[in-house]
Amino acid sequence: MKRSGGRSSVFWGKWLLSWALGCFGGVQMQTSPTKPAFLKGYGLFDPARFRHFHHFPEWLRHETLNEARAMFHTGYDCYMKCAFPLDELDPIRCAGRGPDRENPSNININDVLGDYALTLVDALDTLAIMGNASEFQRAVQAVIDSVDFDRSNTIQVFEANIRVLGGLLSAHLLIEHDPPLFGSLRPAGYSGELLSLAQDLANRLLPAFNTSSGLPHPRVNLRHGVPPDGYTESCTAGAGSLVIEFGMLSRLLADPVYELYARKAVHALWRQRDADTGLLGYVLDVHTGRWATKLSGLGAGMDSFFEYLLKAYILFQEPTDIAMFQEIYDSIKSHHRRGRNQCNNGVGYHPMYVNVDMRNGDTINDWIDSLQAAFPGLQVLHGDIQEAICHHALYYSIWKRYGCLPERYNWKLGAPDVKFYPLRPEFATKNPFYLHVGREVLLSLNNHTRTNCGYATVHDVLDKSLEDRQESFFLSETCKYLILLFDEDNPINKFGERFIFTTEGHVFPLGTKYQNEKTGGDHVIPTALEMFTNSSRKSSHINSGGDGTILSSCDNKGFLELEHGLPLHEIYLAQVFDTFGIYS
């Protein structure tokens, strides 16, 4: 699918409107819809208010791309100088960080850090995508020489899977990719060592699945297996977001065991949906399958489960994956959504997805969290563009209000509940409007989080005080997505339909070699347009027009503010901005 000017859309997951832009580029301009009665006389409505969003000059795109690259190099170089081979960088004291052995119960640290050069492994494919082949080769060799999983560290299965297993697999896949799109990535003498490391790690994670339900324990000791005194409760995302990495490993090794365990966990979760609403809960016991809480949401603890249902179908073409996704998406739209019926038409509050009671869909609390900001990207991937635009606008407004995303925002009080921001990437994307959004994100990060030795977590979004931690996903996701947003000539942008991103931002190639044999040896993988259109047509109401007809994924009639190129009609953009006290 080509954008105007011959540039193809990016097959992104979290970074929001790559597909939407592919659609927008070829849309015939429409006249603006009539201003709704309830907004007539809207005091802050001004047609010139959003004029600065209408154009993003080419010189500024190049400048911002260079700034995004410099951001990555600052974080990466400081990690290699001050922290490697430890897992993370402490950017304020300019030192490395590993597991907290003095306090084994400190799961905020120990769930993630396992003495395996986490930040370097997580950042490998960012180096490749940036075209830095020589540093990529050096980094791969450093991983091969330094990473050893035979350590008595207890880590979280989910985090090890998405950050480490995914990082190893992505780097290996890019090395082996034919034709090479990012230069000569193969280190001298490379013979699949990253794949061997990935298999070793996966084997150490497999004891987690030793449960009667098929749901994995949340944590394992890399040397000794499941801790005898370990937790037995897992969140939905933690138990059900393993199939992309485990499935790819199975197909690379021609060994189905890894994917079978991951899929068994997905189906075990699926059986626990509420019979009336079709919704899943947040936390359940891995032995009994009973829900520990009835909260159902789209953010932390649940987000990547939905993401991996759709992406597993795209990658592996397993029909049950798309069937499950479509069913749960319908339930989400029916029970979580509040506000006016359509994004760019009608009256009422700006659309929002709230946390609900899984048994009846009643609102269960008054907050949304930052990880939910990734859900609009999933809506784009599914072709529900209008919903994605409105959903994204809400989180952009929160970012614009505070200069970063608070971990939790209380929509009833109009204030953050949890005030820290750990440099998460769950936000952004690409026409002049979204290029401005991306530049705002980059400037906020440089203004509020940069230190002498990298980029630090924001402890409080109100006073911008910092915590001494640069999480690995800052390099693997946040910097990568900013670079791709402004690098129109990057192979990922030119050939976006050939790749998909994991929930950690790792690049996996698409191809028939990774699909089920039953799809046939001559099966042609669908293009982005075909896939999004087909998936939307299979849904009962997604992308439906006012007359009940199903629109194509790129049929934007009635919801683009096309006169000025704003994705959201300016009166509705004014509405959501004013809600958060944003007047510029």
mmCIF file of C-alpha atoms in Angstrom, residues 82 86 88-98 451 453 468:
data_model
loop_
_atom_site.group_PDB
_atom_site.id
_atom_site.type_symbol
_atom_site.label_atom_id
_atom_site.label_comp_id
_atom_site.label_asym_id
_atom_site.label_seq_id
_atom_site.Cartn_x
_atom_site.Cartn_y
_atom_site.Cartn_z
ATOM 1 C CA CYS A 82 29.164 2.957 32.140
ATOM 2 C CA LEU A 86 25.249 -5.241 33.607
ATOM 3 C CA GLU A 88 20.665 -1.467 32.844
ATOM 4 C CA LEU A 89 22.128 2.003 33.055
ATOM 5 C CA ASP A 90 21.649 4.295 36.036
ATOM 6 C CA PRO A 91 21.941 7.553 34.081
ATOM 7 C CA ILE A 92 22.267 9.904 37.053
ATOM 8 C CA ARG A 93 25.119 8.185 38.878
ATOM 9 C CA CYS A 94 26.599 6.949 35.568
ATOM 10 C CA ALA A 95 26.833 3.313 36.611
ATOM 11 C CA GLY A 96 25.380 -0.091 35.820
ATOM 12 C CA ARG A 97 22.592 -1.978 37.537
ATOM 13 C CA GLY A 98 21.931 -5.704 37.918
ATOM 14 C CA THR A 451 21.057 13.526 32.200
ATOM 15 C CA CYS A 453 24.824 9.845 31.182
ATOM 16 C CA ASP A 468 17.985 6.908 38.400
#
